[in-house]
Amino acid sequence: MAAAAEPGPRAWLGGGSPRTGSPASSPDLGSGGRARLGPKSGLGSGPERAGARTPPGSSAPGHTFRKVTLTKPTYCHLCSDFIWGLAGFLCDVCNFVSHEKCLKQVKTPCIGVAPSLVRVPVAHCFGPRGLYKRKFCSVCRKSLEAPSFRCEVCELHVHPDCVPFACSDCRQCHQDGHRDHDAHYHHWREGNLPSGARCEVCRRTCGSSDVLAGLRCEWCGVQVHAVCSAALAPECSFGRLRTMVLPPACVRLLSRNFSKMHCFRISESAVPEPGEGDPGADGSAPACPGREVPPQESRPDRQTLRVFDGSDAVLRGQFRVISVPRLAGSEEVLEAALRAYYITEDPGDFELQALPAALRAGDPPGARGQAQSGRALEEEGSRGPGPPESAPVADARIIRALPRTQDVLKVYPAWLKVGVAYVSIRVTADSTARTVVLEVLPLLGRQAEGPESFQLVEVLMGSRQVQRTVLADEDLLLNRLRDIRQTSLRQMSQTRFYLAESRPVAPRVSLFVGGLPPGLSPQEYSSLLHEAVATKAGLVSVSHVYASQGAVVLDVACFSEAERLYMLVRDTAVHGRPLTALVLPGVLHTKLPPDCCPLLVFVNPKSGGLKGRDLLCSFRKLLNPHQVFELTNGGPLPGLHVFSQVPRLRVLVCGGDGTVGWVLSALEETRHQLACPEPSVAILPLGTGNDLGRVLRWGPGYSGEDLLSVLVSVDGADAVLVDRWTILLDADPEANGAENGVADLEPPRIVQMSNYCGIGIDAELSLDFHQAREEEPSKFTSRFHNKGVYVRVGLQRMSQSRSLHREIRLQVEQQEVELPSIEGLIFINIPSWGSGADLWGPDSDSRFEKPRMDDGLLEVVGVTGVMHMGQVQGGLRSGIRIAQGAYFRVTLLKATPVQVDGEPWVQAPGHMIISAVGPKVHMLRKAKQKPKKAGTPKDA
């Protein structure tokens, strides 16, 4: 067999050999400087397609440019400038359009060869379909005019039918057990930049709202022209947020058997996988994917064909539609079919066969259903109109690879430190996996090591999942390649072979299980889980117990057992409560840079008019996704456990006052288990009142500001102390028995308070609002609407009076305090109540000290009714000052509404004891913006 070591492909930006072990990146794909790879350069290569003329001297990697006549305004995909005149150059495969003068500078790889150039394949996390205005598909380069997909981790946008052709080039956010990274490199993503983006090198505009142009590093945020990127150093410093980002080299997660959605704790939507009931994912499409089919192409002189790329597509009924002239020759039809699947190999290696008669006569169930739904998808605006209803799809064809007696195989060195990116060898009918290993080792300079220490791994780089298969020594490679081509030609272009060290990987997966009964011992939790999900004692152990919150962390020493437990726990309920299961990464705290203080982000997606969903996606892209936790999926505890060993830590809570209190309570309960026992907490206010956020200068509520500027403000915020109060609620058995006739007592419980505690009318209004929101949560999507509901319930309660001063008793510092005639009693810790009102008032009073939120004192204020509360909201009056102290005892003679930090309930008759217990909490207050100094006229 002939073998030849080839030099590593040049990085398409910046040149030079790729550095071994660098993480995956889209533009850092690497490519040769040829317009088309030679016929013997490996899989997926071939000479230029007939009819495509790439101008001499063009260095476009993999493109097949031809000169075309422009019939509508067109912009260059490299420089984003308007193409004047009627002539431009168009790539037949990926729709890249360029000036003639720009052809020599094109470094962006064609989508047909891009999968073979990805350094480290990392699958994407596609969320539900959505409308993304002024965005472009990264596969076909056309605008997204219909519901499309977006990766939740990177800025990849694709049409539904382009998903199977997307590169598995998502951000690599953790180590997966192979080896450590020596350095971190830019992860470039092309296009979809803000229209006013400026190039970091030349300071000219590099963004465009007309085409997919410009580059952006998805770690540091640097934006450049594709040509200018060569002037930047390849290493990435994480930019302005470098002290807040958790470096990928400091996170370890063995993600085998788990999808990326599971690894990043992303709520799975009802979006089927491509080819699993989703006709648009890989079903019918126009002639050239992403290229609109003009209406005149349905004329009688043209025909439409259904094209399948292999046996798997026929079984699933997944096809793409091409439109060709009726007089077109077989070679022209074959080229159109190959373009539809982004296949850049020599058309002479393929043939177009008619679908077998048995399938064509009856149409397989999948094909028939997919054909109808595929047309429906196009009518919805998939990316261009397909054949009209009256124009039937006449024939179906399947692309087949011609038999080969030998083939060229690219073998990549995986994580081996060698000087080449891959080697190419020729395989024949007798070539096995073992003979390939024996032949490749000398080419990589590892001939001194025995073949027993290495194995050949087949990797399928799907856009949604990367699958690895270790080949047996006796597997015939030529047969393997033939079978893959028979199954799917698209799959062939996404398959890669690695030479990897056959060292055993010790499986260790951490599973968080929540929703268990609180207060049990580790042995009781182990027994409970064994009964519920049949845990295996030799493979599963309880590593951490959070008894007060009813949660445990399991260490699982088997990948298949971890997957089984994860799926089973999510469908299990204990004592009527559903369990929660999360896959947790491990933070290597000893490898954190000295100046690194990671930001742990908690987001409540139900707060702020449902803006939390968009915030989750945005924070995952600005930071490491392992730093972002959704509070409705396990609460704050999983995030605190993951970062429990980090010596320096900051926390950002995105939600209302109740959400902030929830996180602060979890911090207090786990404080003794944290290496950073007192992390500073910042707030992104999403609720209705947001009083704590107002006091700490974070504003009355989030209204769509740039999140990068929010994170920069968090990084420069000042640390302040805030008192934290404990409220003990203890029902009185005699009062409950006298009122209800039965002694059905509520057990004593403890509630934490940061802002205020209200008894009476204000709690009653809050309770009415809470009940209205629980009945129709879909209506409460606007902060303005929420305040309108508050006004409505207040007007309904305006005429009601309960004489609260007769139903409660108040003791301050063990002394009885006589209450005036009031309808509401409020204990305030911060100078903001009810969406920013100053209930205590600005006037000085010799009886009391000036209130501060860290003085260890609470202020007690009364209100006489709804009218009084409205006057306080308008700044016309203040509350009735009653007392100030550090210890309070309230006796409730009747069941009374109570609310703490915006969370209301009806408290049974009994006692409430309010005291300052525990250390003060460390909060982050936004720094005041310094006024800009007036410069000289020249500076201005």
CSV table of C-alpha atoms in Angstrom, one decimal, residues 78-457:
chain,number,residue,atom,x,y,z
A,78,LEU,CA,-15.8,38.7,2.0
A,79,CYS,CA,-15.6,42.5,2.2
A,80,SER,CA,-19.5,43.0,2.5
A,81,ASP,CA,-19.3,45.8,-0.1
A,82,PHE,CA,-21.8,46.2,-2.9
A,83,ILE,CA,-20.8,44.4,-6.1
A,84,TRP,CA,-21.0,47.1,-8.9
A,85,GLY,CA,-21.7,45.9,-12.4
A,86,LEU,CA,-23.4,42.8,-13.6
A,87,ALA,CA,-20.6,40.2,-13.0
A,88,GLY,CA,-19.7,38.4,-9.8
A,89,PHE,CA,-18.3,35.0,-8.8
A,90,LEU,CA,-20.6,32.5,-7.2
A,91,CYS,CA,-19.6,29.2,-5.5
A,92,ASP,CA,-21.8,26.4,-7.0
A,93,VAL,CA,-21.9,24.6,-3.7
A,94,CYS,CA,-22.3,27.0,-0.8
A,95,ASN,CA,-23.5,30.2,-2.5
A,96,PHE,CA,-20.5,32.3,-1.5
A,97,VAL,CA,-20.5,35.4,-3.7
A,98,SER,CA,-17.4,37.5,-4.2
A,99,HIS,CA,-15.8,40.3,-6.2
A,100,GLU,CA,-13.2,39.2,-8.7
A,101,LYS,CA,-10.6,41.2,-6.7
A,102,CYS,CA,-11.5,39.5,-3.5
A,103,LEU,CA,-11.1,35.9,-4.8
A,104,LYS,CA,-7.4,35.7,-3.9
A,105,GLN,CA,-8.2,36.7,-0.3
A,106,VAL,CA,-11.0,34.2,0.4
A,107,LYS,CA,-10.1,31.9,3.3
A,108,THR,CA,-13.5,30.8,4.4
A,109,PRO,CA,-13.8,27.1,3.6
A,110,CYS,CA,-16.7,25.9,1.5
A,111,ILE,CA,-19.4,24.0,3.5
A,112,GLY,CA,-18.6,21.0,1.3
A,113,VAL,CA,-15.1,20.5,2.7
A,114,ALA,CA,-15.6,22.3,6.1
A,115,PRO,CA,-16.5,19.1,8.0
A,116,SER,CA,-13.2,17.4,7.1
A,117,LEU,CA,-11.3,20.4,8.4
A,118,VAL,CA,-12.7,20.7,11.9
A,119,ARG,CA,-10.0,20.1,14.4
A,120,VAL,CA,-12.0,18.8,17.3
A,121,PRO,CA,-15.6,17.9,16.6
A,122,VAL,CA,-18.1,19.3,19.1
A,123,ALA,CA,-21.8,18.8,18.6
A,124,HIS,CA,-24.3,21.7,18.7
A,125,CYS,CA,-27.3,22.3,21.1
A,126,PHE,CA,-30.2,23.3,18.9
A,127,GLY,CA,-33.1,24.8,20.8
A,128,PRO,CA,-36.7,25.2,19.6
A,129,ARG,CA,-37.4,26.9,16.3
A,130,GLY,CA,-37.7,30.6,16.4
A,131,LEU,CA,-37.8,33.7,14.2
A,132,TYR,CA,-34.4,35.4,14.0
A,133,LYS,CA,-34.6,38.7,12.2
A,134,ARG,CA,-31.7,39.8,10.0
A,135,LYS,CA,-29.8,36.6,10.6
A,136,PHE,CA,-28.2,34.3,8.0
A,137,CYS,CA,-27.9,30.5,7.7
A,138,SER,CA,-24.3,29.3,8.3
A,139,VAL,CA,-24.7,26.5,5.8
A,140,CYS,CA,-26.4,28.0,2.7
A,141,ARG,CA,-25.6,31.6,3.6
A,142,LYS,CA,-29.2,32.7,2.9
A,143,SER,CA,-31.3,34.8,5.2
A,144,LEU,CA,-33.6,33.2,7.8
A,145,GLU,CA,-37.1,34.2,6.8
A,146,ALA,CA,-38.9,31.4,8.4
A,147,PRO,CA,-38.7,29.7,11.9
A,148,SER,CA,-35.1,28.3,12.1
A,149,PHE,CA,-32.8,26.8,14.6
A,150,ARG,CA,-30.1,28.4,16.8
A,151,CYS,CA,-27.4,26.8,18.8
A,152,GLU,CA,-27.8,27.5,22.5
A,153,VAL,CA,-24.1,27.6,23.1
A,154,CYS,CA,-22.6,29.4,20.0
A,155,GLU,CA,-23.9,31.8,17.4
A,156,LEU,CA,-24.7,29.2,14.8
A,157,HIS,CA,-28.0,29.8,12.9
A,158,VAL,CA,-29.4,27.3,10.4
A,159,HIS,CA,-32.5,26.5,8.4
A,160,PRO,CA,-34.3,23.4,9.5
A,161,ASP,CA,-33.3,21.5,6.3
A,162,CYS,CA,-29.7,22.7,6.7
A,163,VAL,CA,-29.2,21.1,10.1
A,164,PRO,CA,-27.8,17.8,8.9
A,165,PHE,CA,-25.1,19.7,6.9
A,166,ALA,CA,-23.9,21.9,9.7
A,167,CYS,CA,-20.4,21.4,10.9
A,168,SER,CA,-20.0,19.9,14.4
A,169,ASP,CA,-17.8,22.9,15.4
A,170,CYS,CA,-19.5,24.2,18.5
A,171,ARG,CA,-17.4,25.7,21.3
A,172,GLN,CA,-15.4,23.2,23.4
A,173,CYS,CA,-16.4,24.1,27.0
A,174,HIS,CA,-14.8,21.3,29.0
A,175,GLN,CA,-12.3,18.5,28.9
A,176,ASP,CA,-13.6,15.1,28.1
A,177,GLY,CA,-10.8,13.0,29.5
A,178,HIS,CA,-8.4,12.9,26.5
A,179,ARG,CA,-5.7,15.4,27.5
A,180,ASP,CA,-5.2,18.9,28.7
A,181,HIS,CA,-5.0,21.9,26.4
A,182,ASP,CA,-1.7,23.7,26.4
A,183,ALA,CA,-3.3,27.0,25.3
A,184,HIS,CA,-6.7,28.4,24.4
A,185,TYR,CA,-7.3,29.7,20.9
A,186,HIS,CA,-9.9,31.9,19.2
A,187,HIS,CA,-13.1,30.2,18.2
A,188,TRP,CA,-14.2,32.1,15.2
A,189,ARG,CA,-17.8,32.2,13.9
A,190,GLU,CA,-18.6,33.9,10.6
A,191,GLY,CA,-21.3,36.5,10.1
A,192,ASN,CA,-24.4,37.6,12.0
A,193,LEU,CA,-22.5,40.5,13.6
A,194,PRO,CA,-24.1,43.7,14.7
A,195,SER,CA,-24.4,46.1,11.8
A,196,GLY,CA,-22.2,48.6,13.5
A,197,ALA,CA,-19.4,46.2,14.5
A,198,ARG,CA,-15.9,47.5,14.1
A,199,CYS,CA,-12.9,45.5,13.1
A,200,GLU,CA,-10.4,45.1,15.8
A,201,VAL,CA,-7.5,45.5,13.4
A,202,CYS,CA,-8.5,48.2,10.8
A,203,ARG,CA,-11.3,49.8,12.8
A,204,ARG,CA,-13.6,49.8,9.8
A,205,THR,CA,-17.1,48.4,9.8
A,206,CYS,CA,-17.0,44.6,9.6
A,207,GLY,CA,-20.6,43.7,10.3
A,208,SER,CA,-23.3,43.5,7.7
A,209,SER,CA,-27.1,43.1,7.7
A,210,ASP,CA,-27.1,42.1,4.0
A,211,VAL,CA,-24.8,39.0,3.9
A,212,LEU,CA,-22.9,36.5,6.1
A,213,ALA,CA,-19.6,38.4,6.5
A,214,GLY,CA,-17.1,39.2,9.2
A,215,LEU,CA,-15.8,37.1,12.1
A,216,ARG,CA,-16.3,37.1,15.8
A,217,CYS,CA,-14.5,35.1,18.5
A,218,GLU,CA,-17.1,33.4,20.6
A,219,TRP,CA,-15.0,33.5,23.7
A,220,CYS,CA,-13.4,37.0,23.8
A,221,GLY,CA,-15.9,38.8,21.5
A,222,VAL,CA,-13.3,40.2,19.1
A,223,GLN,CA,-14.8,41.2,15.7
A,224,VAL,CA,-12.7,41.4,12.6
A,225,HIS,CA,-12.7,41.1,8.8
A,226,ALA,CA,-11.8,37.7,7.5
A,227,VAL,CA,-8.7,39.2,5.9
A,228,CYS,CA,-7.7,41.2,9.0
A,229,SER,CA,-7.8,38.2,11.3
A,230,ALA,CA,-4.4,37.1,10.1
A,231,ALA,CA,-2.9,40.0,12.0
A,232,LEU,CA,-4.2,38.7,15.3
A,233,ALA,CA,-2.4,36.3,17.6
A,234,PRO,CA,-4.1,32.9,17.6
A,235,GLU,CA,-4.3,32.7,21.4
A,236,CYS,CA,-7.5,33.9,23.0
A,237,SER,CA,-7.4,35.8,26.3
A,238,PHE,CA,-11.2,35.8,26.9
A,239,GLY,CA,-11.3,39.5,26.4
A,240,ARG,CA,-12.9,41.9,28.9
A,241,LEU,CA,-14.6,39.1,30.8
A,242,ARG,CA,-11.4,37.1,31.3
A,243,THR,CA,-11.6,37.2,35.1
A,244,MET,CA,-15.3,36.1,35.1
A,245,VAL,CA,-15.2,33.3,32.5
A,246,LEU,CA,-14.6,29.7,33.7
A,247,PRO,CA,-11.8,28.5,31.4
A,248,PRO,CA,-12.7,25.3,29.5
A,249,ALA,CA,-9.4,23.7,30.6
A,250,CYS,CA,-10.6,24.0,34.2
A,251,VAL,CA,-13.8,22.0,33.7
A,252,ARG,CA,-13.9,18.2,33.4
A,253,LEU,CA,-16.9,16.2,32.2
A,254,LEU,CA,-16.9,12.7,30.7
A,255,SER,CA,-19.9,13.2,28.5
A,256,ARG,CA,-20.1,9.8,26.9
A,257,ASN,CA,-23.7,8.6,26.5
A,258,PHE,CA,-25.0,12.1,27.3
A,259,SER,CA,-26.1,14.7,24.7
A,260,LYS,CA,-24.9,18.3,24.9
A,261,MET,CA,-28.3,19.3,26.1
A,262,HIS,CA,-27.9,17.1,29.1
A,263,CYS,CA,-24.3,18.3,29.8
A,264,PHE,CA,-25.3,21.9,29.8
A,265,ARG,CA,-28.6,21.3,31.6
A,266,ILE,CA,-30.6,22.8,28.8
A,267,SER,CA,-34.3,22.1,28.9
A,268,GLU,CA,-35.2,19.8,26.0
A,269,SER,CA,-37.9,21.0,23.7
A,270,ALA,CA,-40.2,19.0,21.6
A,271,VAL,CA,-37.9,19.3,18.6
A,272,PRO,CA,-37.3,15.9,17.0
A,273,GLU,CA,-33.9,14.9,15.8
A,274,PRO,CA,-33.2,15.2,12.1
A,275,GLY,CA,-34.8,12.3,10.4
A,276,GLU,CA,-37.0,11.4,13.3
A,277,GLY,CA,-40.4,12.7,12.4
A,278,ASP,CA,-39.1,16.1,11.4
A,279,PRO,CA,-39.6,16.4,7.6
A,280,GLY,CA,-37.9,19.8,7.4
A,281,ALA,CA,-34.8,18.6,9.1
A,282,ASP,CA,-33.5,16.8,6.1
A,283,GLY,CA,-36.5,16.5,3.9
A,284,SER,CA,-37.4,18.2,0.7
A,285,ALA,CA,-35.6,21.3,-0.4
A,286,PRO,CA,-35.1,23.4,-3.5
A,287,ALA,CA,-32.8,22.6,-6.3
A,288,CYS,CA,-29.6,24.0,-4.7
A,289,PRO,CA,-30.1,24.1,-0.9
A,290,GLY,CA,-30.6,27.6,0.2
A,291,ARG,CA,-31.0,28.9,-3.3
A,292,GLU,CA,-34.5,30.1,-4.2
A,293,VAL,CA,-36.3,28.4,-7.0
A,294,PRO,CA,-37.9,31.0,-9.2
A,295,PRO,CA,-41.5,30.5,-10.0
A,296,GLN,CA,-40.7,30.1,-13.7
A,297,GLU,CA,-38.8,26.9,-12.9
A,298,SER,CA,-42.1,25.1,-12.7
A,299,ARG,CA,-42.6,25.6,-16.4
A,300,PRO,CA,-43.3,22.6,-18.6
A,301,ASP,CA,-39.7,22.6,-19.9
A,302,ARG,CA,-38.4,21.7,-16.5
A,303,GLN,CA,-38.8,18.7,-14.3
A,304,THR,CA,-38.5,18.1,-10.6
A,305,LEU,CA,-36.8,15.1,-9.0
A,306,ARG,CA,-36.6,13.6,-5.6
A,307,VAL,CA,-33.0,12.7,-4.7
A,308,PHE,CA,-31.9,10.4,-1.9
A,309,ASP,CA,-28.3,10.1,-0.8
A,310,GLY,CA,-28.3,6.5,0.4
A,311,SER,CA,-30.3,3.6,1.7
A,312,ASP,CA,-30.9,5.3,5.1
A,313,ALA,CA,-32.6,8.2,3.4
A,314,VAL,CA,-34.8,5.9,1.4
A,315,LEU,CA,-35.9,4.0,4.5
A,316,ARG,CA,-36.6,7.3,6.4
A,317,GLY,CA,-38.2,8.9,3.4
A,318,GLN,CA,-35.8,11.9,3.5
A,319,PHE,CA,-35.1,13.5,0.2
A,320,ARG,CA,-34.1,16.8,-1.4
A,321,VAL,CA,-35.9,18.2,-4.5
A,322,ILE,CA,-34.0,19.4,-7.5
A,323,SER,CA,-35.3,21.2,-10.6
A,324,VAL,CA,-33.5,20.6,-13.9
A,325,PRO,CA,-34.3,21.2,-17.6
A,326,ARG,CA,-36.1,18.2,-19.2
A,327,LEU,CA,-33.5,18.1,-21.9
A,328,ALA,CA,-30.6,18.1,-19.4
A,329,GLY,CA,-28.1,15.3,-19.8
A,330,SER,CA,-27.4,12.7,-17.1
A,331,GLU,CA,-24.1,14.5,-16.1
A,332,GLU,CA,-25.9,17.8,-15.5
A,333,VAL,CA,-28.6,16.0,-13.4
A,334,LEU,CA,-26.0,14.2,-11.4
A,335,GLU,CA,-24.1,17.5,-10.7
A,336,ALA,CA,-27.4,19.1,-9.5
A,337,ALA,CA,-28.0,16.1,-7.2
A,338,LEU,CA,-24.5,16.3,-5.7
A,339,ARG,CA,-24.9,20.1,-5.1
A,340,ALA,CA,-28.1,19.4,-3.3
A,341,TYR,CA,-26.1,17.4,-0.7
A,342,TYR,CA,-23.0,19.6,-0.7
A,343,ILE,CA,-20.8,16.9,-2.1
A,344,THR,CA,-17.7,18.2,-3.7
A,345,GLU,CA,-16.1,15.0,-4.9
A,346,ASP,CA,-15.6,14.1,-8.6
A,347,PRO,CA,-19.0,13.4,-10.2
A,348,GLY,CA,-17.2,10.6,-12.1
A,349,ASP,CA,-17.1,8.6,-8.9
A,350,PHE,CA,-20.9,8.5,-8.7
A,351,GLU,CA,-24.0,7.5,-10.6
A,352,LEU,CA,-27.7,8.4,-10.4
A,353,GLN,CA,-29.9,5.4,-10.2
A,354,ALA,CA,-33.7,5.2,-10.4
A,355,LEU,CA,-35.4,4.3,-7.2
A,356,PRO,CA,-36.1,0.5,-7.1
A,357,ALA,CA,-39.5,-0.3,-8.6
A,358,ALA,CA,-40.9,-1.8,-5.4
A,359,LEU,CA,-40.2,1.5,-3.5
A,360,ARG,CA,-41.3,3.7,-6.4
A,361,ALA,CA,-44.6,1.9,-7.0
A,362,GLY,CA,-45.8,2.1,-3.4
A,363,ASP,CA,-43.6,4.7,-1.9
A,364,PRO,CA,-42.4,3.6,1.5
A,365,PRO,CA,-44.5,4.9,4.4
A,366,GLY,CA,-41.7,7.3,5.4
A,367,ALA,CA,-41.2,8.6,1.9
A,368,ARG,CA,-44.8,9.2,1.2
A,369,GLY,CA,-45.4,11.1,4.5
A,370,GLN,CA,-42.2,13.0,4.2
A,371,ALA,CA,-43.0,14.1,0.6
A,372,GLN,CA,-46.2,15.7,1.6
A,373,SER,CA,-44.9,17.3,4.8
A,374,GLY,CA,-41.8,18.4,3.0
A,375,ARG,CA,-43.8,20.4,0.5
A,376,ALA,CA,-45.8,21.8,3.4
A,377,LEU,CA,-42.7,23.0,5.0
A,378,GLU,CA,-41.6,24.8,1.9
A,379,GLU,CA,-44.9,26.5,1.6
A,380,GLU,CA,-44.4,27.8,5.1
A,381,GLY,CA,-41.3,29.6,3.9
A,382,SER,CA,-38.5,27.1,4.5
A,383,ARG,CA,-36.3,29.1,2.2
A,384,GLY,CA,-38.0,29.3,-1.2
A,385,PRO,CA,-41.0,27.9,-2.9
A,386,GLY,CA,-40.9,24.3,-3.9
A,387,PRO,CA,-42.9,22.6,-6.7
A,388,PRO,CA,-46.5,23.8,-6.7
A,389,GLU,CA,-49.3,21.5,-5.6
A,390,SER,CA,-50.3,21.0,-9.2
A,391,ALA,CA,-46.9,20.0,-10.3
A,392,PRO,CA,-46.3,16.4,-9.2
A,393,VAL,CA,-42.8,15.2,-8.4
A,394,ALA,CA,-42.4,12.8,-11.3
A,395,ASP,CA,-39.4,10.6,-10.5
A,396,ALA,CA,-37.1,9.7,-7.6
A,397,ARG,CA,-33.4,9.1,-7.9
A,398,ILE,CA,-30.8,7.8,-5.5
A,399,ILE,CA,-27.1,8.7,-5.7
A,400,ARG,CA,-24.7,5.7,-5.5
A,401,ALA,CA,-21.0,5.6,-5.3
A,402,LEU,CA,-19.3,3.5,-8.0
A,403,PRO,CA,-17.4,0.4,-6.7
A,404,ARG,CA,-13.8,1.1,-5.8
A,405,THR,CA,-10.9,-1.4,-5.6
A,406,GLN,CA,-8.9,1.0,-3.5
A,407,ASP,CA,-9.5,4.2,-1.6
A,408,VAL,CA,-7.5,7.0,0.1
A,409,LEU,CA,-8.1,7.3,3.9
A,410,LYS,CA,-7.2,10.2,6.1
A,411,VAL,CA,-6.1,9.3,9.6
A,412,TYR,CA,-6.0,12.0,12.2
A,413,PRO,CA,-3.6,11.6,15.2
A,414,ALA,CA,-6.2,12.5,17.8
A,415,TRP,CA,-4.4,14.0,20.8
A,416,LEU,CA,-1.0,12.7,19.9
A,417,LYS,CA,1.7,15.4,19.8
A,418,VAL,CA,2.9,15.2,16.3
A,419,GLY,CA,3.8,17.7,13.6
A,420,VAL,CA,1.1,16.9,11.1
A,421,ALA,CA,-2.7,17.3,11.1
A,422,TYR,CA,-3.3,14.0,9.4
A,423,VAL,CA,-1.7,11.4,7.1
A,424,SER,CA,-3.2,9.9,4.0
A,425,ILE,CA,-2.8,6.2,3.2
A,426,ARG,CA,-4.2,4.0,0.4
A,427,VAL,CA,-6.4,1.1,1.5
A,428,THR,CA,-7.3,-2.0,-0.5
A,429,ALA,CA,-9.6,-4.9,0.0
A,430,ASP,CA,-7.0,-6.5,2.4
A,431,SER,CA,-6.6,-3.5,4.6
A,432,THR,CA,-7.7,-4.0,8.2
A,433,ALA,CA,-7.8,-1.7,11.1
A,434,ARG,CA,-4.6,-3.3,12.5
A,435,THR,CA,-2.7,-2.9,9.2
A,436,VAL,CA,-3.7,0.7,9.0
A,437,VAL,CA,-2.4,1.3,12.5
A,438,LEU,CA,0.9,-0.4,11.6
A,439,GLU,CA,1.2,1.8,8.5
A,440,VAL,CA,0.3,5.0,10.2
A,441,LEU,CA,2.6,4.8,13.2
A,442,PRO,CA,5.8,5.3,11.3
A,443,LEU,CA,4.3,8.3,9.4
A,444,LEU,CA,3.6,9.9,12.7
A,445,GLY,CA,7.0,9.2,14.1
A,446,ARG,CA,5.7,6.6,16.7
A,447,GLN,CA,7.2,3.5,15.1
A,448,ALA,CA,9.0,2.7,18.3
A,449,GLU,CA,5.7,2.0,20.1
A,450,GLY,CA,3.8,-1.2,19.5
A,451,PRO,CA,0.5,-1.3,17.7
A,452,GLU,CA,-1.1,-2.8,20.8
A,453,SER,CA,-1.1,0.6,22.5
A,454,PHE,CA,-3.2,2.2,19.7
A,455,GLN,CA,-6.6,1.8,18.2
A,456,LEU,CA,-8.5,3.1,15.2
A,457,VAL,CA,-11.6,5.1,16.1
